[in-house]
Amino acid sequence: MRKVLLVRFGEVYLKGLNRSSFLKILTDNVKKAVKGTGASVWLADSRIYVAEFEDMDDIVNRVKKVFGLYSVSPAYEVDKDFEEISKACLEVCKDLSGTFKVLARRSDKSFPINSMDMAVELGGRILDANSQLKVDVHKPEHKVCVEVRDHAYVYSGEIMAAGGLPMGTGGKAALLLSGGIDSPVAGYQIMRRGVRMCAIHFMSPPYTGELAREKVVTLAKMLAAYSGGMRVYMVPFTKCQLEIHEKCPEELGTLITRRFMMRIACKLAKDFGAQALVTGESLGQVASQTMEAIGCTDEISDIPVFRPLIGLDKIEIIRIAEKIGTYETSILPYEDCCTVFTPRHPMTRPKKSGMPKAEARLDIDALVDEAVAGTEKLIF
Ligand code: ATP
Ligand code: MG
């Protein structure tokens, strides 16, 4: 009897001709996730298997974060021998209480006992061995699953994995990462679709401090754990902000700031080879996220801008942030460059046609080039 992790994949099933290349990438990504544990990983029978490891909890934690996976089940692998299967069932059930049902499946039809008989006999043995358990075939609390394939596998319970598509199958994008709650979640949502991501952060020292920078680095590292690494561009943004503050109408300050972020992000996206930008905007959340304001920032970008949170409420975004572990860091109270020069009365219905005039006193190209030239590249 040895411990194995059964790994089920999700949407990869929908892939037609590309399926085998998706599965190869997915299997490689599981291998990367367990690197250093000594575990072996293989693909067989529309499943991925992980075996030869010590610590099941550690393996589950690593594997369930891999994008493209639907769920995992810690299981026992035994020989195709009924007594061995029975022993594994008792082991799986030894700490369970409440109601249960045995679900047996025999894809190897040469196995001498059929699924129904196996379920009945195993159910009886489990009842004899564990007085805390009762049978309920309709709504059992525990499903004890037995699968007879190349070996026999016995398990109870299924842990949901990250879902999405395998990392590396969806191209590349650049995330505008602030220190707030929204942008890490936006990055996660797009990474989850198999997209490799770099992060771009705008900082305005001395108005934003070392702690704000550290916070963004921490968030980037958290995201990197899902994607197997991440490049982060730290953009010096003080000069742009000061010039905007001095030379542009106050009520358009935030919007013009965001247009500069887009211009600079588009250039850095090229450096990374990104085909799209990603932001954490949500419709109507603040003045710069009304439809009109988004129209004014969107027109700047020469590549598509993805806003995966556009239709979510803050409370829904927070729930995802908690799930992926970024929330506690995001709420640390360090200032963002956007908050430093916030206008008292930002315009909520700006017109695209008014923007060139509002930006007329700025040397846009020089400001953008200087910010790009001063950008620091970090790798996690
Ligand atoms: P968040 O919670 O992610 O900070 P927000 O609701 O505070 O978002 P804004 O400050 O208007 O909204 O920013 C909208 C989006 O612009 C952010 O989600 C992020 O993608 C990007 N952004 C804002 N500030 C920065 C920054 N300093 N560096 C990089 N991107 C930024
Ligand atoms: Mg913000």
mmCIF file of C-alpha atoms and ligand atoms in Angstrom:
data_model
loop_
_atom_site.group_PDB
_atom_site.id
_atom_site.type_symbol
_atom_site.label_atom_id
_atom_site.label_comp_id
_atom_site.label_asym_id
_atom_site.label_seq_id
_atom_site.Cartn_x
_atom_site.Cartn_y
_atom_site.Cartn_z
ATOM 1 C CA MET A 1 0.000 0.000 0.000
ATOM 2 C CA ARG A 2 1.497 3.354 -0.957
ATOM 3 C CA LYS A 3 0.220 6.930 -0.677
ATOM 4 C CA VAL A 4 -0.521 8.703 -3.953
ATOM 5 C CA LEU A 5 -2.243 11.903 -4.924
ATOM 6 C CA LEU A 6 -4.886 11.565 -7.651
ATOM 7 C CA VAL A 7 -5.068 14.747 -9.680
ATOM 8 C CA ARG A 8 -8.008 15.638 -11.931
ATOM 9 C CA PHE A 9 -7.831 18.276 -14.621
ATOM 10 C CA GLY A 10 -10.532 20.703 -15.557
ATOM 11 C CA GLU A 11 -11.176 22.602 -18.751
ATOM 12 C CA VAL A 12 -8.289 20.946 -20.573
ATOM 13 C CA TYR A 13 -10.939 18.340 -21.393
ATOM 14 C CA LEU A 14 -12.568 20.824 -23.734
ATOM 15 C CA LYS A 15 -9.453 21.093 -25.855
ATOM 16 C CA GLY A 16 -9.662 19.175 -29.094
ATOM 17 C CA LEU A 17 -6.527 18.800 -31.150
ATOM 18 C CA ASN A 18 -4.447 20.794 -28.679
ATOM 19 C CA ARG A 19 -5.296 18.517 -25.815
ATOM 20 C CA SER A 20 -2.101 16.495 -25.726
ATOM 21 C CA SER A 21 0.121 19.562 -25.772
ATOM 22 C CA PHE A 22 -1.974 21.133 -22.971
ATOM 23 C CA LEU A 23 -1.655 17.943 -20.930
ATOM 24 C CA LYS A 24 2.082 17.838 -21.432
ATOM 25 C CA ILE A 25 2.417 21.415 -20.151
ATOM 26 C CA LEU A 26 0.060 20.683 -17.260
ATOM 27 C CA THR A 27 2.009 17.586 -16.217
ATOM 28 C CA ASP A 28 5.269 19.555 -16.408
ATOM 29 C CA ASN A 29 3.731 22.280 -14.242
ATOM 30 C CA VAL A 30 2.759 19.706 -11.589
ATOM 31 C CA LYS A 31 6.347 18.405 -11.733
ATOM 32 C CA LYS A 32 7.630 21.930 -11.143
ATOM 33 C CA ALA A 33 5.222 22.401 -8.222
ATOM 34 C CA VAL A 34 6.580 19.351 -6.379
ATOM 35 C CA LYS A 35 10.219 19.966 -7.315
ATOM 36 C CA GLY A 36 12.558 19.304 -4.419
ATOM 37 C CA THR A 37 10.253 16.822 -2.648
ATOM 38 C CA GLY A 38 11.535 13.800 -4.543
ATOM 39 C CA ALA A 39 7.985 12.970 -5.692
ATOM 40 C CA SER A 40 7.363 11.364 -9.068
ATOM 41 C CA VAL A 41 4.603 12.583 -11.378
ATOM 42 C CA TRP A 42 3.013 10.835 -14.337
ATOM 43 C CA LEU A 43 0.021 11.037 -16.634
ATOM 44 C CA ALA A 44 -2.167 7.963 -17.176
ATOM 45 C CA ASP A 45 -5.831 7.178 -17.743
ATOM 46 C CA SER A 46 -6.939 10.862 -18.006
ATOM 47 C CA ARG A 47 -5.390 11.628 -14.618
ATOM 48 C CA ILE A 48 -2.150 12.865 -13.214
ATOM 49 C CA TYR A 49 -0.625 10.816 -10.393
ATOM 50 C CA VAL A 50 1.883 11.965 -7.774
ATOM 51 C CA ALA A 51 3.704 9.389 -5.632
ATOM 52 C CA GLU A 52 6.943 8.698 -3.735
ATOM 53 C CA PHE A 53 6.756 11.514 -1.208
ATOM 54 C CA GLU A 54 6.683 11.857 2.581
ATOM 55 C CA ASP A 55 4.339 14.701 3.451
ATOM 56 C CA MET A 56 0.853 14.475 1.903
ATOM 57 C CA ASP A 57 -0.286 17.908 3.211
ATOM 58 C CA ASP A 58 2.721 19.607 1.662
ATOM 59 C CA ILE A 59 2.122 17.880 -1.684
ATOM 60 C CA VAL A 60 -1.601 18.774 -1.647
ATOM 61 C CA ASN A 61 -0.784 22.417 -0.901
ATOM 62 C CA ARG A 62 1.680 22.611 -3.741
ATOM 63 C CA VAL A 63 -0.388 20.776 -6.331
ATOM 64 C CA LYS A 64 -3.764 22.392 -5.695
ATOM 65 C CA LYS A 65 -2.301 25.772 -6.701
ATOM 66 C CA VAL A 66 -1.435 24.566 -10.200
ATOM 67 C CA PHE A 67 -3.691 26.224 -12.769
ATOM 68 C CA GLY A 68 -5.591 23.839 -15.025
ATOM 69 C CA LEU A 69 -6.351 21.342 -12.254
ATOM 70 C CA TYR A 70 -9.870 20.688 -11.053
ATOM 71 C CA SER A 71 -9.365 18.714 -7.845
ATOM 72 C CA VAL A 72 -7.058 16.352 -5.961
ATOM 73 C CA SER A 73 -7.667 13.335 -3.726
ATOM 74 C CA PRO A 74 -5.130 11.790 -1.352
ATOM 75 C CA ALA A 75 -5.435 8.047 -1.979
ATOM 76 C CA TYR A 76 -3.930 4.624 -1.341
ATOM 77 C CA GLU A 77 -2.629 2.657 -4.278
ATOM 78 C CA VAL A 78 -2.756 -1.107 -3.788
ATOM 79 C CA ASP A 79 -2.474 -4.264 -5.891
ATOM 80 C CA LYS A 80 -5.617 -5.447 -7.636
ATOM 81 C CA ASP A 81 -6.400 -7.862 -4.859
ATOM 82 C CA PHE A 82 -9.663 -7.696 -2.947
ATOM 83 C CA GLU A 83 -8.067 -8.191 0.496
ATOM 84 C CA GLU A 84 -5.601 -5.385 -0.209
ATOM 85 C CA ILE A 85 -8.433 -3.133 -1.335
ATOM 86 C CA SER A 86 -10.381 -3.966 1.799
ATOM 87 C CA LYS A 87 -7.396 -3.108 4.016
ATOM 88 C CA ALA A 88 -7.009 0.246 2.263
ATOM 89 C CA CYS A 89 -10.726 0.995 2.761
ATOM 90 C CA LEU A 90 -10.450 0.368 6.502
ATOM 91 C CA GLU A 91 -7.385 2.620 6.631
ATOM 92 C CA VAL A 92 -9.196 5.421 4.786
ATOM 93 C CA CYS A 93 -12.216 5.114 7.102
ATOM 94 C CA LYS A 94 -10.474 4.655 10.407
ATOM 95 C CA ASP A 95 -10.910 8.268 11.568
ATOM 96 C CA LEU A 96 -14.248 8.995 9.860
ATOM 97 C CA SER A 97 -17.591 9.283 11.609
ATOM 98 C CA GLY A 98 -21.130 9.953 10.396
ATOM 99 C CA THR A 99 -22.661 8.514 7.233
ATOM 100 C CA PHE A 100 -20.897 6.946 4.261
ATOM 101 C CA LYS A 101 -21.352 5.073 1.031
ATOM 102 C CA VAL A 102 -18.884 2.982 -0.962
ATOM 103 C CA LEU A 103 -18.598 3.879 -4.642
ATOM 104 C CA ALA A 104 -16.752 1.180 -6.524
ATOM 105 C CA ARG A 105 -15.721 1.407 -10.168
ATOM 106 C CA ARG A 106 -14.016 -1.299 -12.194
ATOM 107 C CA SER A 107 -12.489 -0.059 -15.444
ATOM 108 C CA ASP A 108 -10.442 -3.256 -15.555
ATOM 109 C CA LYS A 109 -13.244 -5.695 -16.365
ATOM 110 C CA SER A 110 -10.951 -8.680 -15.807
ATOM 111 C CA PHE A 111 -11.073 -7.994 -12.076
ATOM 112 C CA PRO A 112 -13.162 -10.911 -10.720
ATOM 113 C CA ILE A 113 -15.635 -9.015 -8.511
ATOM 114 C CA ASN A 114 -18.099 -6.604 -10.093
ATOM 115 C CA SER A 115 -18.544 -3.053 -8.810
ATOM 116 C CA MET A 116 -21.854 -3.666 -7.058
ATOM 117 C CA ASP A 117 -20.658 -6.729 -5.135
ATOM 118 C CA MET A 118 -17.445 -4.957 -4.222
ATOM 119 C CA ALA A 119 -19.343 -1.977 -2.779
ATOM 120 C CA VAL A 120 -21.644 -4.183 -0.710
ATOM 121 C CA GLU A 121 -18.865 -6.343 0.718
ATOM 122 C CA LEU A 122 -16.571 -3.405 1.473
ATOM 123 C CA GLY A 123 -19.440 -1.456 3.070
ATOM 124 C CA GLY A 124 -20.096 -4.379 5.401
ATOM 125 C CA ARG A 125 -16.455 -4.628 6.421
ATOM 126 C CA ILE A 126 -16.245 -0.889 7.089
ATOM 127 C CA LEU A 127 -19.365 -1.054 9.306
ATOM 128 C CA ASP A 128 -17.856 -3.946 11.274
ATOM 129 C CA ALA A 129 -14.591 -2.096 11.798
ATOM 130 C CA ASN A 130 -15.867 1.414 12.627
ATOM 131 C CA SER A 131 -18.887 1.812 14.911
ATOM 132 C CA GLN A 132 -18.890 5.602 14.287
ATOM 133 C CA LEU A 133 -20.087 5.080 10.711
ATOM 134 C CA LYS A 134 -23.556 4.384 9.291
ATOM 135 C CA VAL A 135 -24.554 3.769 5.675
ATOM 136 C CA ASP A 136 -26.532 6.387 3.758
ATOM 137 C CA VAL A 137 -26.707 5.690 0.045
ATOM 138 C CA HIS A 138 -28.615 8.900 -0.796
ATOM 139 C CA LYS A 139 -26.769 11.740 0.959
ATOM 140 C CA PRO A 140 -23.639 10.294 2.534
ATOM 141 C CA GLU A 141 -21.246 12.613 4.370
ATOM 142 C CA HIS A 142 -18.328 10.539 3.129
ATOM 143 C CA LYS A 143 -17.921 8.802 -0.194
ATOM 144 C CA VAL A 144 -15.414 5.977 -0.003
ATOM 145 C CA CYS A 145 -14.244 5.548 -3.578
ATOM 146 C CA VAL A 146 -12.598 2.455 -4.995
ATOM 147 C CA GLU A 147 -11.283 2.455 -8.538
ATOM 148 C CA VAL A 148 -9.807 -0.603 -10.157
ATOM 149 C CA ARG A 149 -7.573 0.492 -13.024
ATOM 150 C CA ASP A 150 -3.897 -0.413 -13.623
ATOM 151 C CA HIS A 151 -3.775 -0.665 -9.825
ATOM 152 C CA ALA A 152 -6.573 -0.216 -7.322
ATOM 153 C CA TYR A 153 -7.038 3.224 -5.771
ATOM 154 C CA VAL A 154 -8.956 3.936 -2.574
ATOM 155 C CA TYR A 155 -9.804 7.379 -1.238
ATOM 156 C CA SER A 156 -12.426 9.483 0.432
ATOM 157 C CA GLY A 157 -12.825 13.164 -0.279
ATOM 158 C CA GLU A 158 -11.888 15.602 -2.983
ATOM 159 C CA ILE A 159 -10.042 18.898 -2.482
ATOM 160 C CA MET A 160 -10.786 21.607 -5.034
ATOM 161 C CA ALA A 161 -7.782 22.887 -6.984
ATOM 162 C CA ALA A 162 -7.180 26.272 -8.637
ATOM 163 C CA GLY A 163 -9.109 25.637 -11.877
ATOM 164 C CA GLY A 164 -8.349 27.653 -15.010
ATOM 165 C CA LEU A 165 -5.918 26.642 -17.746
ATOM 166 C CA PRO A 166 -2.282 25.479 -17.580
ATOM 167 C CA MET A 167 0.250 28.271 -17.051
ATOM 168 C CA GLY A 168 2.052 29.037 -20.273
ATOM 169 C CA THR A 169 -0.781 28.148 -22.652
ATOM 170 C CA GLY A 170 -2.409 31.590 -22.753
ATOM 171 C CA GLY A 171 0.291 34.028 -23.843
ATOM 172 C CA LYS A 172 1.753 36.908 -21.852
ATOM 173 C CA ALA A 173 0.289 39.996 -20.211
ATOM 174 C CA ALA A 174 1.469 42.897 -18.055
ATOM 175 C CA LEU A 175 -0.366 43.627 -14.793
ATOM 176 C CA LEU A 176 -0.559 47.168 -13.444
ATOM 177 C CA LEU A 177 0.042 46.253 -9.833
ATOM 178 C CA SER A 178 -0.743 48.806 -7.144
ATOM 179 C CA GLY A 179 -0.567 47.966 -3.465
ATOM 180 C CA GLY A 180 -4.365 47.784 -3.238
ATOM 181 C CA ILE A 181 -6.829 44.939 -2.960
ATOM 182 C CA ASP A 182 -7.991 44.855 -6.564
ATOM 183 C CA SER A 183 -4.975 44.583 -8.817
ATOM 184 C CA PRO A 184 -3.468 41.402 -7.272
ATOM 185 C CA VAL A 185 -6.872 39.746 -7.698
ATOM 186 C CA ALA A 186 -7.074 40.927 -11.314
ATOM 187 C CA GLY A 187 -3.615 39.476 -11.943
ATOM 188 C CA TYR A 188 -4.605 36.186 -10.372
ATOM 189 C CA GLN A 189 -7.757 35.932 -12.505
ATOM 190 C CA ILE A 190 -5.822 36.374 -15.745
ATOM 191 C CA MET A 191 -2.889 34.169 -14.667
ATOM 192 C CA ARG A 192 -5.474 31.520 -13.920
ATOM 193 C CA ARG A 193 -6.322 31.448 -17.624
ATOM 194 C CA GLY A 194 -2.805 30.205 -18.330
ATOM 195 C CA VAL A 195 -1.253 33.630 -18.945
ATOM 196 C CA ARG A 196 2.316 34.425 -17.951
ATOM 197 C CA MET A 197 2.430 37.781 -16.261
ATOM 198 C CA CYS A 198 4.846 40.533 -15.420
ATOM 199 C CA ALA A 199 3.923 43.301 -12.996
ATOM 200 C CA ILE A 200 4.398 47.038 -13.430
ATOM 201 C CA HIS A 201 4.352 49.271 -10.366
ATOM 202 C CA PHE A 202 4.442 53.064 -10.309
ATOM 203 C CA MET A 203 6.063 54.645 -7.291
ATOM 204 C CA SER A 204 6.521 58.262 -6.368
ATOM 205 C CA PRO A 205 9.275 58.694 -3.831
ATOM 206 C CA PRO A 206 9.518 60.575 -1.529
ATOM 207 C CA TYR A 207 5.687 60.809 -1.513
ATOM 208 C CA THR A 208 5.481 57.045 -1.373
ATOM 209 C CA GLY A 209 7.875 55.313 0.983
ATOM 210 C CA GLU A 210 9.970 52.193 1.357
ATOM 211 C CA LEU A 211 7.150 50.334 3.124
ATOM 212 C CA ALA A 212 4.786 50.895 0.186
ATOM 213 C CA ARG A 213 7.452 49.464 -2.097
ATOM 214 C CA GLU A 214 8.011 46.469 0.181
ATOM 215 C CA LYS A 215 4.278 45.810 0.196
ATOM 216 C CA VAL A 216 4.170 45.611 -3.598
ATOM 217 C CA VAL A 217 7.196 43.321 -3.619
ATOM 218 C CA THR A 218 5.407 41.030 -1.143
ATOM 219 C CA LEU A 219 2.273 40.968 -3.329
ATOM 220 C CA ALA A 220 4.325 40.266 -6.441
ATOM 221 C CA LYS A 221 6.027 37.343 -4.691
ATOM 222 C CA MET A 222 2.637 35.947 -3.697
ATOM 223 C CA LEU A 223 1.474 36.086 -7.302
ATOM 224 C CA ALA A 224 4.789 34.623 -8.448
ATOM 225 C CA ALA A 225 4.044 31.547 -6.333
ATOM 226 C CA TYR A 226 1.056 30.823 -8.576
ATOM 227 C CA SER A 227 2.864 31.413 -11.834
ATOM 228 C CA GLY A 228 6.269 29.940 -11.095
ATOM 229 C CA GLY A 229 8.060 33.311 -11.064
ATOM 230 C CA MET A 230 7.441 36.877 -12.082
ATOM 231 C CA ARG A 231 9.265 39.895 -13.459
ATOM 232 C CA VAL A 232 8.430 43.216 -11.790
ATOM 233 C CA TYR A 233 9.072 46.656 -13.278
ATOM 234 C CA MET A 234 9.372 49.456 -10.704
ATOM 235 C CA VAL A 235 8.697 52.748 -12.467
ATOM 236 C CA PRO A 236 9.848 56.107 -11.042
ATOM 237 C CA PHE A 237 6.690 58.183 -11.424
ATOM 238 C CA THR A 238 7.307 61.269 -9.286
ATOM 239 C CA LYS A 239 8.266 63.574 -12.117
ATOM 240 C CA CYS A 240 5.174 62.699 -14.165
ATOM 241 C CA GLN A 241 2.937 63.287 -11.184
ATOM 242 C CA LEU A 242 4.515 66.601 -10.245
ATOM 243 C CA GLU A 243 4.256 67.873 -13.821
ATOM 244 C CA ILE A 244 0.634 66.765 -14.103
ATOM 245 C CA HIS A 245 -0.123 68.434 -10.774
ATOM 246 C CA GLU A 246 1.492 71.667 -11.910
ATOM 247 C CA LYS A 247 0.396 71.874 -15.548
ATOM 248 C CA CYS A 248 -2.987 70.160 -15.899
ATOM 249 C CA PRO A 249 -6.537 70.932 -14.716
ATOM 250 C CA GLU A 250 -6.896 69.622 -11.175
ATOM 251 C CA GLU A 251 -10.187 67.789 -11.766
ATOM 252 C CA LEU A 252 -8.520 65.699 -14.503
ATOM 253 C CA GLY A 253 -5.357 64.946 -12.504
ATOM 254 C CA THR A 254 -6.102 61.315 -11.700
ATOM 255 C CA LEU A 255 -7.253 60.558 -15.208
ATOM 256 C CA ILE A 256 -4.186 62.077 -16.825
ATOM 257 C CA THR A 257 -2.040 60.170 -14.324
ATOM 258 C CA ARG A 258 -3.729 56.974 -15.425
ATOM 259 C CA ARG A 259 -3.172 57.835 -19.099
ATOM 260 C CA PHE A 260 0.537 58.178 -18.330
ATOM 261 C CA MET A 261 0.515 54.814 -16.580
ATOM 262 C CA MET A 262 -0.956 53.321 -19.751
ATOM 263 C CA ARG A 263 1.635 54.946 -22.010
ATOM 264 C CA ILE A 264 4.521 53.727 -19.881
ATOM 265 C CA ALA A 265 2.954 50.289 -19.369
ATOM 266 C CA CYS A 266 2.574 49.806 -23.130
ATOM 267 C CA LYS A 267 6.312 50.375 -23.596
ATOM 268 C CA LEU A 268 7.282 48.032 -20.758
ATOM 269 C CA ALA A 269 4.803 45.441 -22.038
ATOM 270 C CA LYS A 270 6.836 45.317 -25.255
ATOM 271 C CA ASP A 271 10.012 44.698 -23.269
ATOM 272 C CA PHE A 272 8.322 41.636 -21.718
ATOM 273 C CA GLY A 273 6.604 40.559 -24.940
ATOM 274 C CA ALA A 274 3.150 41.028 -23.376
ATOM 275 C CA GLN A 275 0.155 41.015 -25.692
ATOM 276 C CA ALA A 276 -2.235 42.728 -23.241
ATOM 277 C CA LEU A 277 -2.394 44.928 -20.143
ATOM 278 C CA VAL A 278 -4.366 43.952 -17.030
ATOM 279 C CA THR A 279 -5.820 46.348 -14.452
ATOM 280 C CA GLY A 280 -7.923 45.956 -11.311
ATOM 281 C CA GLU A 281 -10.612 48.403 -12.383
ATOM 282 C CA SER A 282 -14.258 47.783 -11.510
ATOM 283 C CA LEU A 283 -17.000 49.786 -13.172
ATOM 284 C CA GLY A 284 -18.027 52.815 -11.131
ATOM 285 C CA GLN A 285 -15.811 52.010 -8.133
ATOM 286 C CA VAL A 286 -14.151 55.458 -8.161
ATOM 287 C CA ALA A 287 -14.236 58.535 -10.411
ATOM 288 C CA SER A 288 -11.487 57.184 -12.662
ATOM 289 C CA GLN A 289 -13.482 54.002 -13.261
ATOM 290 C CA THR A 290 -16.677 55.390 -14.749
ATOM 291 C CA MET A 291 -17.385 54.354 -18.320
ATOM 292 C CA GLU A 292 -16.296 57.750 -19.611
ATOM 293 C CA ALA A 293 -13.054 57.716 -17.592
ATOM 294 C CA ILE A 294 -12.209 54.190 -18.673
ATOM 295 C CA GLY A 295 -12.845 55.287 -22.257
ATOM 296 C CA CYS A 296 -10.261 58.046 -21.803
ATOM 297 C CA THR A 297 -7.580 55.643 -20.473
ATOM 298 C CA ASP A 298 -8.427 52.783 -22.808
ATOM 299 C CA GLU A 299 -7.744 54.818 -25.938
ATOM 300 C CA ILE A 300 -4.114 55.246 -24.911
ATOM 301 C CA SER A 301 -3.212 51.586 -25.106
ATOM 302 C CA ASP A 302 -2.200 50.021 -28.403
ATOM 303 C CA ILE A 303 -2.765 46.500 -27.008
ATOM 304 C CA PRO A 304 -5.980 45.119 -25.421
ATOM 305 C CA VAL A 305 -6.597 46.061 -21.781
ATOM 306 C CA PHE A 306 -8.170 43.284 -19.704
ATOM 307 C CA ARG A 307 -10.208 44.277 -16.645
ATOM 308 C CA PRO A 308 -11.287 40.969 -15.139
ATOM 309 C CA LEU A 309 -12.941 42.663 -12.126
ATOM 310 C CA ILE A 310 -15.055 45.060 -14.178
ATOM 311 C CA GLY A 311 -18.365 43.501 -13.096
ATOM 312 C CA LEU A 312 -17.485 42.500 -9.532
ATOM 313 C CA ASP A 313 -18.492 44.247 -6.297
ATOM 314 C CA LYS A 314 -15.767 45.130 -3.802
ATOM 315 C CA ILE A 315 -17.013 42.461 -1.418
ATOM 316 C CA GLU A 316 -16.637 39.803 -4.105
ATOM 317 C CA ILE A 317 -13.133 41.021 -4.905
ATOM 318 C CA ILE A 318 -12.227 40.872 -1.203
ATOM 319 C CA ARG A 319 -13.434 37.286 -1.008
ATOM 320 C CA ILE A 320 -11.062 36.269 -3.802
ATOM 321 C CA ALA A 321 -8.216 38.276 -2.222
ATOM 322 C CA GLU A 322 -8.751 36.332 1.004
ATOM 323 C CA LYS A 323 -8.810 33.041 -0.851
ATOM 324 C CA ILE A 324 -5.555 33.682 -2.690
ATOM 325 C CA GLY A 325 -3.895 35.120 0.425
ATOM 326 C CA THR A 326 -3.215 38.698 -0.715
ATOM 327 C CA TYR A 327 -5.866 40.517 1.352
ATOM 328 C CA GLU A 328 -3.929 40.953 4.612
ATOM 329 C CA THR A 329 -0.990 42.493 2.761
ATOM 330 C CA SER A 330 -3.192 44.676 0.552
ATOM 331 C CA ILE A 331 -4.855 46.392 3.520
ATOM 332 C CA LEU A 332 -1.580 47.521 5.095
ATOM 333 C CA PRO A 333 -1.952 51.294 5.265
ATOM 334 C CA TYR A 334 0.821 52.592 2.996
ATOM 335 C CA GLU A 335 0.104 55.319 0.481
ATOM 336 C CA ASP A 336 -0.158 54.616 -3.242
ATOM 337 C CA CYS A 337 1.093 57.110 -5.821
ATOM 338 C CA CYS A 338 -2.516 57.721 -6.922
ATOM 339 C CA THR A 339 -3.630 58.843 -3.493
ATOM 340 C CA VAL A 340 -0.832 61.360 -3.105
ATOM 341 C CA PHE A 341 -2.178 63.917 -5.574
ATOM 342 C CA THR A 342 -5.875 63.047 -5.479
ATOM 343 C CA PRO A 343 -7.964 65.985 -6.753
ATOM 344 C CA ARG A 344 -10.708 67.281 -4.428
ATOM 345 C CA HIS A 345 -13.382 67.031 -7.129
ATOM 346 C CA PRO A 346 -12.355 64.577 -9.846
ATOM 347 C CA MET A 347 -14.397 64.766 -13.033
ATOM 348 C CA THR A 348 -16.604 61.689 -13.381
ATOM 349 C CA ARG A 349 -17.752 62.248 -16.981
ATOM 350 C CA PRO A 350 -14.600 63.363 -18.807
ATOM 351 C CA LYS A 351 -14.614 63.665 -22.600
ATOM 352 C CA LYS A 352 -11.927 62.064 -24.759
ATOM 353 C CA SER A 353 -11.953 65.131 -26.979
ATOM 354 C CA GLY A 354 -10.922 67.310 -24.031
ATOM 355 C CA MET A 355 -7.858 65.306 -23.134
ATOM 356 C CA PRO A 356 -5.303 66.662 -25.663
ATOM 357 C CA LYS A 357 -5.970 70.192 -24.452
ATOM 358 C CA ALA A 358 -5.714 69.154 -20.799
ATOM 359 C CA GLU A 359 -2.349 67.522 -21.516
ATOM 360 C CA ALA A 360 -1.086 70.238 -23.906
ATOM 361 C CA ARG A 361 1.473 71.763 -21.535
ATOM 362 C CA LEU A 362 3.214 68.443 -20.905
ATOM 363 C CA ASP A 363 6.104 67.039 -22.917
ATOM 364 C CA ILE A 364 4.508 63.615 -22.998
ATOM 365 C CA ASP A 365 7.191 61.720 -24.908
ATOM 366 C CA ALA A 366 10.024 63.061 -22.788
ATOM 367 C CA LEU A 367 8.239 62.208 -19.532
ATOM 368 C CA VAL A 368 7.386 58.701 -20.720
ATOM 369 C CA ASP A 369 10.900 58.025 -22.015
ATOM 370 C CA GLU A 370 12.493 59.240 -18.807
ATOM 371 C CA ALA A 371 10.246 57.043 -16.662
ATOM 372 C CA VAL A 372 10.917 53.994 -18.847
ATOM 373 C CA ALA A 373 14.667 54.639 -18.802
ATOM 374 C CA GLY A 374 14.693 54.874 -14.995
ATOM 375 C CA THR A 375 12.661 51.694 -14.488
ATOM 376 C CA GLU A 376 14.174 49.015 -12.302
ATOM 377 C CA LYS A 377 13.610 45.344 -13.199
ATOM 378 C CA LEU A 378 13.242 42.780 -10.416
ATOM 379 C CA ILE A 379 12.854 39.027 -10.874
ATOM 380 C CA PHE A 380 11.066 36.747 -8.407
HETATM 381 P P1 ATP B 1 -6.291 48.706 -6.300
HETATM 382 O O1 ATP B 1 -7.093 48.242 -5.157
HETATM 383 O O2 ATP B 1 -5.750 47.612 -7.134
HETATM 384 O O3 ATP B 1 -5.227 49.665 -5.846
HETATM 385 P P2 ATP B 1 -8.102 50.842 -6.803
HETATM 386 O O4 ATP B 1 -9.496 50.477 -6.654
HETATM 387 O O5 ATP B 1 -7.413 51.516 -5.701
HETATM 388 O O6 ATP B 1 -7.274 49.538 -7.227
HETATM 389 P P3 ATP B 1 -7.160 52.855 -8.669
HETATM 390 O O7 ATP B 1 -6.188 53.407 -7.701
HETATM 391 O O8 ATP B 1 -8.023 53.775 -9.433
HETATM 392 O O9 ATP B 1 -8.122 51.757 -8.086
HETATM 393 O O10 ATP B 1 -6.384 52.015 -9.698
HETATM 394 C C1 ATP B 1 -7.026 51.285 -10.689
HETATM 395 C C2 ATP B 1 -6.032 50.327 -11.273
HETATM 396 O O11 ATP B 1 -4.903 51.044 -11.792
HETATM 397 C C3 ATP B 1 -5.465 49.377 -10.253
HETATM 398 O O12 ATP B 1 -6.277 48.256 -10.028
HETATM 399 C C4 ATP B 1 -4.142 49.021 -10.891
HETATM 400 O O13 ATP B 1 -4.314 48.053 -11.921
HETATM 401 C C5 ATP B 1 -3.724 50.334 -11.519
HETATM 402 N N1 ATP B 1 -2.875 51.116 -10.593
HETATM 403 C C6 ATP B 1 -3.236 52.056 -9.701
HETATM 404 N N2 ATP B 1 -2.176 52.522 -9.020
HETATM 405 C C7 ATP B 1 -1.094 51.863 -9.489
HETATM 406 C C8 ATP B 1 0.310 51.879 -9.194
HETATM 407 N N3 ATP B 1 0.834 52.674 -8.280
HETATM 408 N N4 ATP B 1 1.106 51.058 -9.904
HETATM 409 C C9 ATP B 1 0.599 50.225 -10.842
HETATM 410 N N5 ATP B 1 -0.692 50.152 -11.147
HETATM 411 C C10 ATP B 1 -1.541 50.968 -10.499
HETATM 412 MG MG MG B 2 -5.022 51.642 -5.861
#
